[in-house]
PDB file of C-alpha atoms and ligand atoms in Angstrom:
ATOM      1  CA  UNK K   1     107.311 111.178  85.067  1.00 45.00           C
ATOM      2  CA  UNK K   2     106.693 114.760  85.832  1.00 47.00           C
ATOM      3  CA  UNK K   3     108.979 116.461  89.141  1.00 50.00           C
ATOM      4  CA  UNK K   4     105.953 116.329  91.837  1.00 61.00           C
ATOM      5  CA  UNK K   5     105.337 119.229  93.846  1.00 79.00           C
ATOM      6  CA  UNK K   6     104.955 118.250  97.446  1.00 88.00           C
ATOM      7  CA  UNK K   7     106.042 121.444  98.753  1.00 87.00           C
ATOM      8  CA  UNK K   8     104.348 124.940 101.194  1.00 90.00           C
ATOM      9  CA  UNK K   9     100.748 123.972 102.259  1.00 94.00           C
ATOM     10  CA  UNK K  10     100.436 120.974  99.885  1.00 95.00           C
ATOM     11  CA  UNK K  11     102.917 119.452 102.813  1.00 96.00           C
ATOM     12  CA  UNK K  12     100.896 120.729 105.555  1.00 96.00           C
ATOM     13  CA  UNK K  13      97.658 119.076 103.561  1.00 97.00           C
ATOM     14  CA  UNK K  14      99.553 115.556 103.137  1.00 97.00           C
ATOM     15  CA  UNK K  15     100.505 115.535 107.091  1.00 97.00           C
ATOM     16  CA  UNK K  16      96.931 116.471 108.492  1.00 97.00           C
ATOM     17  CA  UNK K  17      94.584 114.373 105.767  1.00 97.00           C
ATOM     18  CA  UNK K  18      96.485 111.798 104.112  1.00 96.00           C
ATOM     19  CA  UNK K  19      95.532 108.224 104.640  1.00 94.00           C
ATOM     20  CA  UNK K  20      97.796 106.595 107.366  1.00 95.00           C
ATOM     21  CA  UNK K  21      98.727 102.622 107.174  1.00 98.00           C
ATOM     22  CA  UNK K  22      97.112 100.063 109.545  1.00 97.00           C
ATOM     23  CA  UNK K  23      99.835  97.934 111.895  1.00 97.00           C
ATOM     24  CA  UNK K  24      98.725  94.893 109.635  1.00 98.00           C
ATOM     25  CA  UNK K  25     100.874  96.585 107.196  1.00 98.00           C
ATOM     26  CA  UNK K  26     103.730  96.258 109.328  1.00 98.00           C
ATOM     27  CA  UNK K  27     102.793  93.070 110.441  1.00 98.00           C
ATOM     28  CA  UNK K  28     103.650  91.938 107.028  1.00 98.00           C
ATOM     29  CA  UNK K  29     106.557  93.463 106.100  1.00 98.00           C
ATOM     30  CA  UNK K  30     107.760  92.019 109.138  1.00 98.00           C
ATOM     31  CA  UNK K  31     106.864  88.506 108.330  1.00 98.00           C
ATOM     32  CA  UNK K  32     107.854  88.724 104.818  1.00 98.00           C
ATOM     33  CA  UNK K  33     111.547  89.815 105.453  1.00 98.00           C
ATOM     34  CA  UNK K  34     112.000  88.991 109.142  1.00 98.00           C
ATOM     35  CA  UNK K  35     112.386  91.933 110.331  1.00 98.00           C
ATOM     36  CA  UNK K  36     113.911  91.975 113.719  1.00 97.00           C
ATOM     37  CA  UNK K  37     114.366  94.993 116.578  1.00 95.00           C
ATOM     38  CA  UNK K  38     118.256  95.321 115.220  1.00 96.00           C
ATOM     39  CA  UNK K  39     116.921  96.064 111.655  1.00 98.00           C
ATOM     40  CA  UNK K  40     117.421  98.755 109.890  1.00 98.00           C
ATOM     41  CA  UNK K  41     114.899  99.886 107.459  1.00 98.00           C
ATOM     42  CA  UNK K  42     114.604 102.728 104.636  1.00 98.00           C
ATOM     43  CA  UNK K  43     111.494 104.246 103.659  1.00 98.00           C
ATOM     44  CA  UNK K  44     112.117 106.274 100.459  1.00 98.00           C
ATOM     45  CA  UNK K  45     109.534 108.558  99.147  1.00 98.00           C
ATOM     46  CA  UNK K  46     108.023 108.541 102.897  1.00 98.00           C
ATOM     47  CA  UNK K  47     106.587 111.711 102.859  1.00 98.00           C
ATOM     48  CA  UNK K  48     105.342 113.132 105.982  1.00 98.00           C
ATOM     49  CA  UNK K  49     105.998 109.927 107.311  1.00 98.00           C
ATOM     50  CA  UNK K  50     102.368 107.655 107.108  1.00 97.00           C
ATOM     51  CA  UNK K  51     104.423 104.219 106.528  1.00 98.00           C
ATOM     52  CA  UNK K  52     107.701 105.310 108.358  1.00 98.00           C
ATOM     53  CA  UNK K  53     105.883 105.781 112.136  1.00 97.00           C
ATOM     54  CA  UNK K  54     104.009 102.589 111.706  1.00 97.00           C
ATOM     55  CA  UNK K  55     107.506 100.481 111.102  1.00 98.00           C
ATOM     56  CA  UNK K  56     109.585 102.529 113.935  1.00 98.00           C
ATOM     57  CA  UNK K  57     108.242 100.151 116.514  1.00 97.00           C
ATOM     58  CA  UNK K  58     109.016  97.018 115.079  1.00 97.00           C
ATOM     59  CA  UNK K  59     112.882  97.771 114.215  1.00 98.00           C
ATOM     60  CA  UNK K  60     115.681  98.971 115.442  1.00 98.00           C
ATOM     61  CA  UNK K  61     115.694 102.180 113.161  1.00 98.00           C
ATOM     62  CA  UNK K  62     113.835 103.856 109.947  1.00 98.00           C
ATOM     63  CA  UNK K  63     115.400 106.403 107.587  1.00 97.00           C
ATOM     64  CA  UNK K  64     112.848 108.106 106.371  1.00 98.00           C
ATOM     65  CA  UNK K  65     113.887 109.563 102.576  1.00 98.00           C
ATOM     66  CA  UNK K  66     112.210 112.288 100.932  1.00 98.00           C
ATOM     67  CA  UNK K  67     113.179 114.888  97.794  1.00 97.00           C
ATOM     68  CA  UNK K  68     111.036 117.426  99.192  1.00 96.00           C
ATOM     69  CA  UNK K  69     112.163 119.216 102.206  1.00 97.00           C
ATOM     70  CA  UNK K  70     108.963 120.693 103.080  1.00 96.00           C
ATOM     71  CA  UNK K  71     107.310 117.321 103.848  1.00 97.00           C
ATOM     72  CA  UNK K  72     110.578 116.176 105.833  1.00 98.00           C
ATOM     73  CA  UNK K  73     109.991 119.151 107.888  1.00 97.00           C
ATOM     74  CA  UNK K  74     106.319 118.041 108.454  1.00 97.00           C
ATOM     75  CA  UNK K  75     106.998 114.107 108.971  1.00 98.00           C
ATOM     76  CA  UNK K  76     109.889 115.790 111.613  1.00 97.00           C
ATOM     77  CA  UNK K  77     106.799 117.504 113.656  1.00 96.00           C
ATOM     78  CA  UNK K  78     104.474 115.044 113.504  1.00 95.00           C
ATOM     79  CA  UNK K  79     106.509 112.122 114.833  1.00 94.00           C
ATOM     80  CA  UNK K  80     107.711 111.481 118.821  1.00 90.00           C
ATOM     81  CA  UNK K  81     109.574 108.218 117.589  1.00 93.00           C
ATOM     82  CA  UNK K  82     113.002 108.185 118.719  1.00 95.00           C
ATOM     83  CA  UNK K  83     114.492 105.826 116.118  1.00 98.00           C
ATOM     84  CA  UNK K  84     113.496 107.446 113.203  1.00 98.00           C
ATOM     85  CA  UNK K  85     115.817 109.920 111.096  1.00 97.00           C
ATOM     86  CA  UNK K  86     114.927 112.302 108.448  1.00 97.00           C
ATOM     87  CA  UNK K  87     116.931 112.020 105.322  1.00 96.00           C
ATOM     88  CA  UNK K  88     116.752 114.579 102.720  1.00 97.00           C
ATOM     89  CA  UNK K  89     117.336 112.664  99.194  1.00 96.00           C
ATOM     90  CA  UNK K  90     115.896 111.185  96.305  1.00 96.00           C
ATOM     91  CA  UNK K  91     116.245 107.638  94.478  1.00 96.00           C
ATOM     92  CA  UNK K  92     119.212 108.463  92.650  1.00 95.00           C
ATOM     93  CA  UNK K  93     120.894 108.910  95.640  1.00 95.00           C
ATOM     94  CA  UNK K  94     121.150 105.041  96.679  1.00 93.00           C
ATOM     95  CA  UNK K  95     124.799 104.768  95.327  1.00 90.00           C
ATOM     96  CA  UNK K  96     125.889 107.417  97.842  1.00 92.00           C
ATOM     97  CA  UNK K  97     123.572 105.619 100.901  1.00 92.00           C
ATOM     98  CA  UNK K  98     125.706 102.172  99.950  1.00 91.00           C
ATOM     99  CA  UNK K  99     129.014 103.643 100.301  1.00 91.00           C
ATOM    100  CA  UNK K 100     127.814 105.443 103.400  1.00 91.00           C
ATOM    101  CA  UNK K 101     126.128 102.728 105.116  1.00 92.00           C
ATOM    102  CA  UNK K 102     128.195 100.069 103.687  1.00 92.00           C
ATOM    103  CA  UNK K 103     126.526  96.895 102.070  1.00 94.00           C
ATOM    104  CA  UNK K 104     124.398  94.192 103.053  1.00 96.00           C
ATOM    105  CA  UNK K 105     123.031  97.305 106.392  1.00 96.00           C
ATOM    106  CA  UNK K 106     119.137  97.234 105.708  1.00 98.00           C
ATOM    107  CA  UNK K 107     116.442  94.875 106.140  1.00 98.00           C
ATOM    108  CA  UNK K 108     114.227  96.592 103.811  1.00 98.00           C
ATOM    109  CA  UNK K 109     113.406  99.273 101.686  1.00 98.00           C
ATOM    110  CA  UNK K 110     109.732 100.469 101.454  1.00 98.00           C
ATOM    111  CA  UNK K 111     108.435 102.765  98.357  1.00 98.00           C
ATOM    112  CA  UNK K 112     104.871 103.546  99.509  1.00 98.00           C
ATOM    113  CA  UNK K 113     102.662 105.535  97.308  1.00 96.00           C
ATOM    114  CA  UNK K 114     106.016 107.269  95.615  1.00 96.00           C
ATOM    115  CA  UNK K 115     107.304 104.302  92.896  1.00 96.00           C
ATOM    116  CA  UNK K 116     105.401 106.532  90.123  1.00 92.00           C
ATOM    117  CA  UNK K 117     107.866 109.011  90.749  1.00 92.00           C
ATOM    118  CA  UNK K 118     111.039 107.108  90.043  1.00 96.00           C
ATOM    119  CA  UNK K 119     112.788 104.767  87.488  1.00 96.00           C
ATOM    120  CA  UNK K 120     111.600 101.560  89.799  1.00 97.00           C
ATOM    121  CA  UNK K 121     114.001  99.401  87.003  1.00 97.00           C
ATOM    122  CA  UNK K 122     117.152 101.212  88.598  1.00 96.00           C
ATOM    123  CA  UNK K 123     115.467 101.892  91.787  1.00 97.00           C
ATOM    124  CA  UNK K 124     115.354  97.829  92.031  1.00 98.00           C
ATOM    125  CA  UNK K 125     118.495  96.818  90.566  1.00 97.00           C
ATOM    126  CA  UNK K 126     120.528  99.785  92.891  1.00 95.00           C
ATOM    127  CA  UNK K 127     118.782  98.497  96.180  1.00 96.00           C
ATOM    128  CA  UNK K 128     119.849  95.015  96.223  1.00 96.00           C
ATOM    129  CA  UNK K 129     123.688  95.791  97.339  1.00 95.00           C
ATOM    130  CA  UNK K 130     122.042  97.750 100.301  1.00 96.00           C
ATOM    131  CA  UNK K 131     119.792  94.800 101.644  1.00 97.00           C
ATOM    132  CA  UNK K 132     120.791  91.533 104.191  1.00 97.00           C
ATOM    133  CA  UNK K 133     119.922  88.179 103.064  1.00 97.00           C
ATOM    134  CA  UNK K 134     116.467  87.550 103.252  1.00 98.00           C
ATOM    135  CA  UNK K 135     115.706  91.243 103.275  1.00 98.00           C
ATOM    136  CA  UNK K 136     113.643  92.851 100.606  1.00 98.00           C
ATOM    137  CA  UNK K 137     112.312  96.109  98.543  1.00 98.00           C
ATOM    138  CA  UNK K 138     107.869  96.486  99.324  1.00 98.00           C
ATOM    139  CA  UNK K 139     106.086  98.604  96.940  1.00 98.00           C
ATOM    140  CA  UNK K 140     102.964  99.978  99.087  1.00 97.00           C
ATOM    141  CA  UNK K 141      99.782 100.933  97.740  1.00 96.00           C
ATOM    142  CA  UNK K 142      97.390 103.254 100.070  1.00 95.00           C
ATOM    143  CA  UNK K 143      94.701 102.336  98.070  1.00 94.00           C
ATOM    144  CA  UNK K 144      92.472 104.254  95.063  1.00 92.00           C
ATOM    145  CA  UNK K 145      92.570 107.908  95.032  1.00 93.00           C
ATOM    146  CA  UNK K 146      89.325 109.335  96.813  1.00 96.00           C
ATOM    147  CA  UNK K 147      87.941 110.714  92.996  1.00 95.00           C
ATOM    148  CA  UNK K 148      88.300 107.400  91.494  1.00 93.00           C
ATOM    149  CA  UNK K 149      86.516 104.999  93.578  1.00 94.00           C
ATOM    150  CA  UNK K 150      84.069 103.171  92.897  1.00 94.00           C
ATOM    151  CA  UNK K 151      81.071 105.104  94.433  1.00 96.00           C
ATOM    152  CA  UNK K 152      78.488 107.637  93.747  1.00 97.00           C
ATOM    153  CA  UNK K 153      79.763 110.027  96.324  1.00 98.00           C
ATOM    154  CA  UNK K 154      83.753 109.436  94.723  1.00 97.00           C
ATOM    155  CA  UNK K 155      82.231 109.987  90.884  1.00 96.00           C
ATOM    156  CA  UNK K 156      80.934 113.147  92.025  1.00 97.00           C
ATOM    157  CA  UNK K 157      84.146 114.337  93.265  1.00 97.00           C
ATOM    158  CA  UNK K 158      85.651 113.481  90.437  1.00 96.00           C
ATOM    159  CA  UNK K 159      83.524 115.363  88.103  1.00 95.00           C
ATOM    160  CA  UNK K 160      83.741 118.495  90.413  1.00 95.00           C
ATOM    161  CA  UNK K 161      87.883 118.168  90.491  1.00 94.00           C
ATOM    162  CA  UNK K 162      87.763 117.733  86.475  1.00 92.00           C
ATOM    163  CA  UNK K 163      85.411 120.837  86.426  1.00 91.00           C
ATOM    164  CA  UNK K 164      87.627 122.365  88.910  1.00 89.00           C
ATOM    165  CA  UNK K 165      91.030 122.164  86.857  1.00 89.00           C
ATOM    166  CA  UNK K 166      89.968 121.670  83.510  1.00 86.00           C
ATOM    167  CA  UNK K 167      90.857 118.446  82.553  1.00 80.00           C
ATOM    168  CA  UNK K 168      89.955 115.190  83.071  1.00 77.00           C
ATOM    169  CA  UNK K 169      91.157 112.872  85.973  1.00 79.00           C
ATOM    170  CA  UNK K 170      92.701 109.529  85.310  1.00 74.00           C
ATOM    171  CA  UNK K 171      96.208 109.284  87.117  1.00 71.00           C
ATOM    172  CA  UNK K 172      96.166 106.437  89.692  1.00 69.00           C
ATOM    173  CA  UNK K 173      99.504 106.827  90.807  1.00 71.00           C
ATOM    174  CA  UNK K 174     100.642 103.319  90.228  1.00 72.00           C
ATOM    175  CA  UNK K 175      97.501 101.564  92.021  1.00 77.00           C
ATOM    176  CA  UNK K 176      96.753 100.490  88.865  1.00 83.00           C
ATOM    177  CA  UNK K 177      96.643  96.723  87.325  1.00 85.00           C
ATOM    178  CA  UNK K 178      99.203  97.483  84.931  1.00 89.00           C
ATOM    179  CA  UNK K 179     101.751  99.441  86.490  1.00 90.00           C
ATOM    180  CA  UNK K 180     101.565  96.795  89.191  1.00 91.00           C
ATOM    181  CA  UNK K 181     102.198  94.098  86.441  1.00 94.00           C
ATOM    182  CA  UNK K 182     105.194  95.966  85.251  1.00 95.00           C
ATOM    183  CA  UNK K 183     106.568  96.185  89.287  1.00 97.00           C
ATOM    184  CA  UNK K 184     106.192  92.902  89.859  1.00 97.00           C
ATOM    185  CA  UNK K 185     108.063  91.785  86.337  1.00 97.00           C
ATOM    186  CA  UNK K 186     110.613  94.412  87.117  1.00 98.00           C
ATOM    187  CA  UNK K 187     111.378  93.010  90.513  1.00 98.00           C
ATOM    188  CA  UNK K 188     111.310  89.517  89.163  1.00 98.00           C
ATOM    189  CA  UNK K 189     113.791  89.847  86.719  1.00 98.00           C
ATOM    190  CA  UNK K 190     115.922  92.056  88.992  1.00 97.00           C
ATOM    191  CA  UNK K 191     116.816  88.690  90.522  1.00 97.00           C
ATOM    192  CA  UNK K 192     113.860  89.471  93.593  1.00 98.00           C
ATOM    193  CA  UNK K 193     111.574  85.978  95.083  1.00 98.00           C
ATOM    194  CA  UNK K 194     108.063  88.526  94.348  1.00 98.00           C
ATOM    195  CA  UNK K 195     105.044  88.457  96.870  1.00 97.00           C
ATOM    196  CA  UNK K 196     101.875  90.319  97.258  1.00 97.00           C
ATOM    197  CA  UNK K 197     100.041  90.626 100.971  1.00 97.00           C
ATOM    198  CA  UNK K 198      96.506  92.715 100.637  1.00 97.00           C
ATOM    199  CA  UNK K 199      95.525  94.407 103.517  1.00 98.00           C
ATOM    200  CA  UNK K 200      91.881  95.721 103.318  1.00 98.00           C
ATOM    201  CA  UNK K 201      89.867  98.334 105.519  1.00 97.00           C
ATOM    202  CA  UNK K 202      86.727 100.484 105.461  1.00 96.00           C
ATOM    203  CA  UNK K 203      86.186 104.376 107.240  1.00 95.00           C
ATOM    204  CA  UNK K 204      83.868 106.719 107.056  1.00 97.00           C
ATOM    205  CA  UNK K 205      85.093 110.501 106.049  1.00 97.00           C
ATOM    206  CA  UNK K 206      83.953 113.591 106.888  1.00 97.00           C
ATOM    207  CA  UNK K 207      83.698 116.327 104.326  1.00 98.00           C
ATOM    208  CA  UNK K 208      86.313 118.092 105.577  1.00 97.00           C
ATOM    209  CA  UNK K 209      88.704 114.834 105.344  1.00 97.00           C
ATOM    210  CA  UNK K 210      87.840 114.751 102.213  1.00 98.00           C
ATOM    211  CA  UNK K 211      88.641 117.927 100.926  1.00 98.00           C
ATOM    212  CA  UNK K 212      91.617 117.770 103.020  1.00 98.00           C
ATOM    213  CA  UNK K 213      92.928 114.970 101.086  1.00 97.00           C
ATOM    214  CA  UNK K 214      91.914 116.483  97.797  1.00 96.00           C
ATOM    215  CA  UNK K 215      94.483 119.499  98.535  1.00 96.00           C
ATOM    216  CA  UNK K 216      96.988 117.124  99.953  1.00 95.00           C
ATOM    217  CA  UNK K 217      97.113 115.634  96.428  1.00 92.00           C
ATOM    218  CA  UNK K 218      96.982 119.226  94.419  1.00 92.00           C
ATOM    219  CA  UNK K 219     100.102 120.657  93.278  1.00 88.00           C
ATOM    220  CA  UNK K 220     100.158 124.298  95.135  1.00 87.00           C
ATOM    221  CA  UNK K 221      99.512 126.024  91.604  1.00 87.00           C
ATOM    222  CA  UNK K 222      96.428 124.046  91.513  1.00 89.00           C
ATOM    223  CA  UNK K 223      95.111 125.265  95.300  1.00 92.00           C
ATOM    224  CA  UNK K 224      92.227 127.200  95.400  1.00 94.00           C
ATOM    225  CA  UNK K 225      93.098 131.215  97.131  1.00 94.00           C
ATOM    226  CA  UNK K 226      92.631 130.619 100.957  1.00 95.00           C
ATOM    227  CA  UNK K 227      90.046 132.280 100.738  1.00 97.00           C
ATOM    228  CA  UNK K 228      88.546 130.777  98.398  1.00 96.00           C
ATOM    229  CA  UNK K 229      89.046 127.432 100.200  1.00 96.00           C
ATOM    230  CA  UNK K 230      85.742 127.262 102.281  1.00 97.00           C
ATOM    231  CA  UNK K 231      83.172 127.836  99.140  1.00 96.00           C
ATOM    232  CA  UNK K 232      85.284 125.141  97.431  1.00 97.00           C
ATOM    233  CA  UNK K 233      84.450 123.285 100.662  1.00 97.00           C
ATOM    234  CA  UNK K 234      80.681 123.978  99.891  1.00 97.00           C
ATOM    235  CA  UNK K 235      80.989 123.050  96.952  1.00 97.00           C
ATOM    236  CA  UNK K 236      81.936 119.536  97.529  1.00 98.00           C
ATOM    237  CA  UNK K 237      79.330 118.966 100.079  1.00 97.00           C
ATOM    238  CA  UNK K 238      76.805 120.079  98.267  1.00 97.00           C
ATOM    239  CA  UNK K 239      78.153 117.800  95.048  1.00 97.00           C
ATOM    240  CA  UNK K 240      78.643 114.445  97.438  1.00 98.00           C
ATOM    241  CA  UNK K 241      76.824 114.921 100.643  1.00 96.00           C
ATOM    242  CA  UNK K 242      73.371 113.942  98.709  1.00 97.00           C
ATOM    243  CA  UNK K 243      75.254 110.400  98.152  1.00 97.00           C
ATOM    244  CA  UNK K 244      76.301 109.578 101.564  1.00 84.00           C
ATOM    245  CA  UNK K 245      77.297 108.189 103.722  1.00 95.00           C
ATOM    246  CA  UNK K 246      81.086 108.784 102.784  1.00 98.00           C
ATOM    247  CA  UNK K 247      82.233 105.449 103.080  1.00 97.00           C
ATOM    248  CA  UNK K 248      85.398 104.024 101.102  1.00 97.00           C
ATOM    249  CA  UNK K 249      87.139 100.905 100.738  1.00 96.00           C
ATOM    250  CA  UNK K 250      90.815 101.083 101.052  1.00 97.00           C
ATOM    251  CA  UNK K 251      93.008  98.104 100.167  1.00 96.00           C
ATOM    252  CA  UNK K 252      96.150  98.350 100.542  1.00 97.00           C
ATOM    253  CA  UNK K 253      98.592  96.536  97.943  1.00 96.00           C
ATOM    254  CA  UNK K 254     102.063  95.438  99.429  1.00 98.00           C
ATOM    255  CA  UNK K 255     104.071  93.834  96.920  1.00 98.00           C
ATOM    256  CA  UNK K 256     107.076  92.304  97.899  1.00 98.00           C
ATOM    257  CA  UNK K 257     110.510  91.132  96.435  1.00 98.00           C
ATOM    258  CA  UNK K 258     112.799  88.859  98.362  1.00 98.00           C
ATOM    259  CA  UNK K 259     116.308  89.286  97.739  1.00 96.00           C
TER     260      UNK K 259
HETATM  261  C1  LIG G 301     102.369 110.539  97.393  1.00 91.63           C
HETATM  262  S1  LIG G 301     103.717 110.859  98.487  1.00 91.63           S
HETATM  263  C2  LIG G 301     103.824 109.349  99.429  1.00 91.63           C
HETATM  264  C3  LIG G 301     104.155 109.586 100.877  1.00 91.63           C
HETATM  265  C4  LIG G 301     104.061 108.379 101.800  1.00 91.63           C
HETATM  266  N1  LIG G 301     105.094 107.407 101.494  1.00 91.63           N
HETATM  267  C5  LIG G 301     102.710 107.712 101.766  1.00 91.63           C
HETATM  268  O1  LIG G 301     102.657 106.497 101.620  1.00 91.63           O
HETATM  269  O2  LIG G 301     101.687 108.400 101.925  1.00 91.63           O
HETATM  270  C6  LIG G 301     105.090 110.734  97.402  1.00 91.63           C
HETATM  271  C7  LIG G 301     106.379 111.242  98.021  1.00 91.63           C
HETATM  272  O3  LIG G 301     107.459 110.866  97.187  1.00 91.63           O
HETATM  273  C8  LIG G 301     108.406 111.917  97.191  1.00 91.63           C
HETATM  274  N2  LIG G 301     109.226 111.759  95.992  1.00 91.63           N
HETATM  275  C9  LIG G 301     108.897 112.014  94.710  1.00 91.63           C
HETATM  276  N3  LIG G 301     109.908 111.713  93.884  1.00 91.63           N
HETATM  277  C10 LIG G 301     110.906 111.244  94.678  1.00 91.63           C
HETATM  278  C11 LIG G 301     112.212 110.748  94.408  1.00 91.63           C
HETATM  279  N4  LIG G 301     112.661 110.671  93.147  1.00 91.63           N
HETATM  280  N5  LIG G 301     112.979 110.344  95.446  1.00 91.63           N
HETATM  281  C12 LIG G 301     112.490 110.408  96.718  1.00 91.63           C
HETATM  282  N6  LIG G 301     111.272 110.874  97.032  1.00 91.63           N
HETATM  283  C13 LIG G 301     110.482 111.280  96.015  1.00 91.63           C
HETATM  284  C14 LIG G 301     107.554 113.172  97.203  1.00 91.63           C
HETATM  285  O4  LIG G 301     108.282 114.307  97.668  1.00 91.63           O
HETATM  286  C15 LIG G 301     106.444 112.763  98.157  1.00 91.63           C
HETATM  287  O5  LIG G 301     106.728 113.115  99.481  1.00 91.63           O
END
């Protein structure tokens, strides 16, 4: 695990482009830990907030936990829900939540897109004091990067990005069928009842969604110059355009442990 570098315009990138969740996502996490509108629920790693404002409605209150400050301050801006707070923190800093919250105070944790990041064998085991009965810890999935799909349009992206920063690209970011297999064996023998819900949609992106979500997804070394940005824009149209239309299949991968 490498420190990830969410911060300046990558933040700005992640809020504007990044994939959202669809209320079916919700609508299971709901079902699978009965969530009710006196819940609370924590969504660590929650960036600029993509999971967090689709659960607000359902609950009675999100925390929304991030390491990186910069895309606190962008979830903060982009969201008119009134029961969400912004908590600056990382995964190590569960012990701490406990004694502040007390035990037993949240219906669920989420980790969406962010489990690569942390040790998920103590994230797991220094959860389950924090959860209800019958609450539970979901690691989400947003689906496959858009350079490693399974298109002609996405392999062409992927050999301009590889081009682009000199090296190849293979890093899933735990959407993979291993590191799921060691989640779900991890959650299992942390004492969790494990569960997975798929959730699966289709959209059409525009070139500049696309590119959008390639700098969302770019450490800010790695960022072209501004000025640079709009013939690195031409670039990729002229590299995936010819393969169009821009479709992708997301599915999203909720797997779920019971306490
Ligand atoms: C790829 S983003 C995911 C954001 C959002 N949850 C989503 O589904 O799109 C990963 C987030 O995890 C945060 N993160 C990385 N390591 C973390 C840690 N150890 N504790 C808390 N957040 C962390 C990063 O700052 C970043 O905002």
């Amino acid at each position: 695990m490498t420190a990830p570098a969410f911060g300046g315009e990558v933040s700005d990138y992640y809020q504007r482009f990044r994939r959202g969740y669809p209320p079916e996502v919700a609508d299971a996490l709901v079902g699978v830990f009965g969530l009710m509108r006196d819940d609370v629920v924590l969504d660590l790693g929650c960036g600029t907030g993509q999971l967090t404002r689709v659960l607000a409605p359902r609950v009675g209150a999100v925390l929304g936990m991030d390491s990186e400050p910069d895309m606190l301050a962008e979830a903060r801006r982009a969201t008119a829900e009134p029961n969400i707070g912004w908590v600056l923190g990382a995964d190590t800093d569960l012990g701490a939540l406990t004694t502040a919250l007390g035990p037993g105070r949240l219906g669920a944790v989420t980790v969406a897109q962010a489990l690569h990041w942390m040790d998920h064998e103590r994230l797991f085991a220094a959860v389950r004091p924090l959860l209800r009965a019958g609450g539970g810890v979901a690691v989400v999935t947003n689906g496959e990067p858009l350079w490693l799909q399974d298109t002609a349009w996405s392999a062409a992206l992927r050999q301009l990005m590889a081009d682009h920063l000199g090296v190849p690209l293979h890093r899933t970011c735990g959407t993979d069928a291993s590191s799921q297999e060691r989640y779900r064996e991890a959650l299992s023998a942390a004492g969790y009842t494990v569960d997975l819900r798929v959730v699966d949609y289709s959209a059409t992106l525009t070139v500049e969604e696309i590119v959008g979500g390639v700098f969302s997804a770019m450490s800010p070394e790695q960022l072209p110059a501004p000025a640079a940005r709009p013939e690195f824009t031409e670039r990729v149209r002229r590299a995936i355009e010819p393969h169009g239309p821009l479709r992708e299949r997301v599915r999203v991968r909720i797997l779920t442990g019971v306490r």
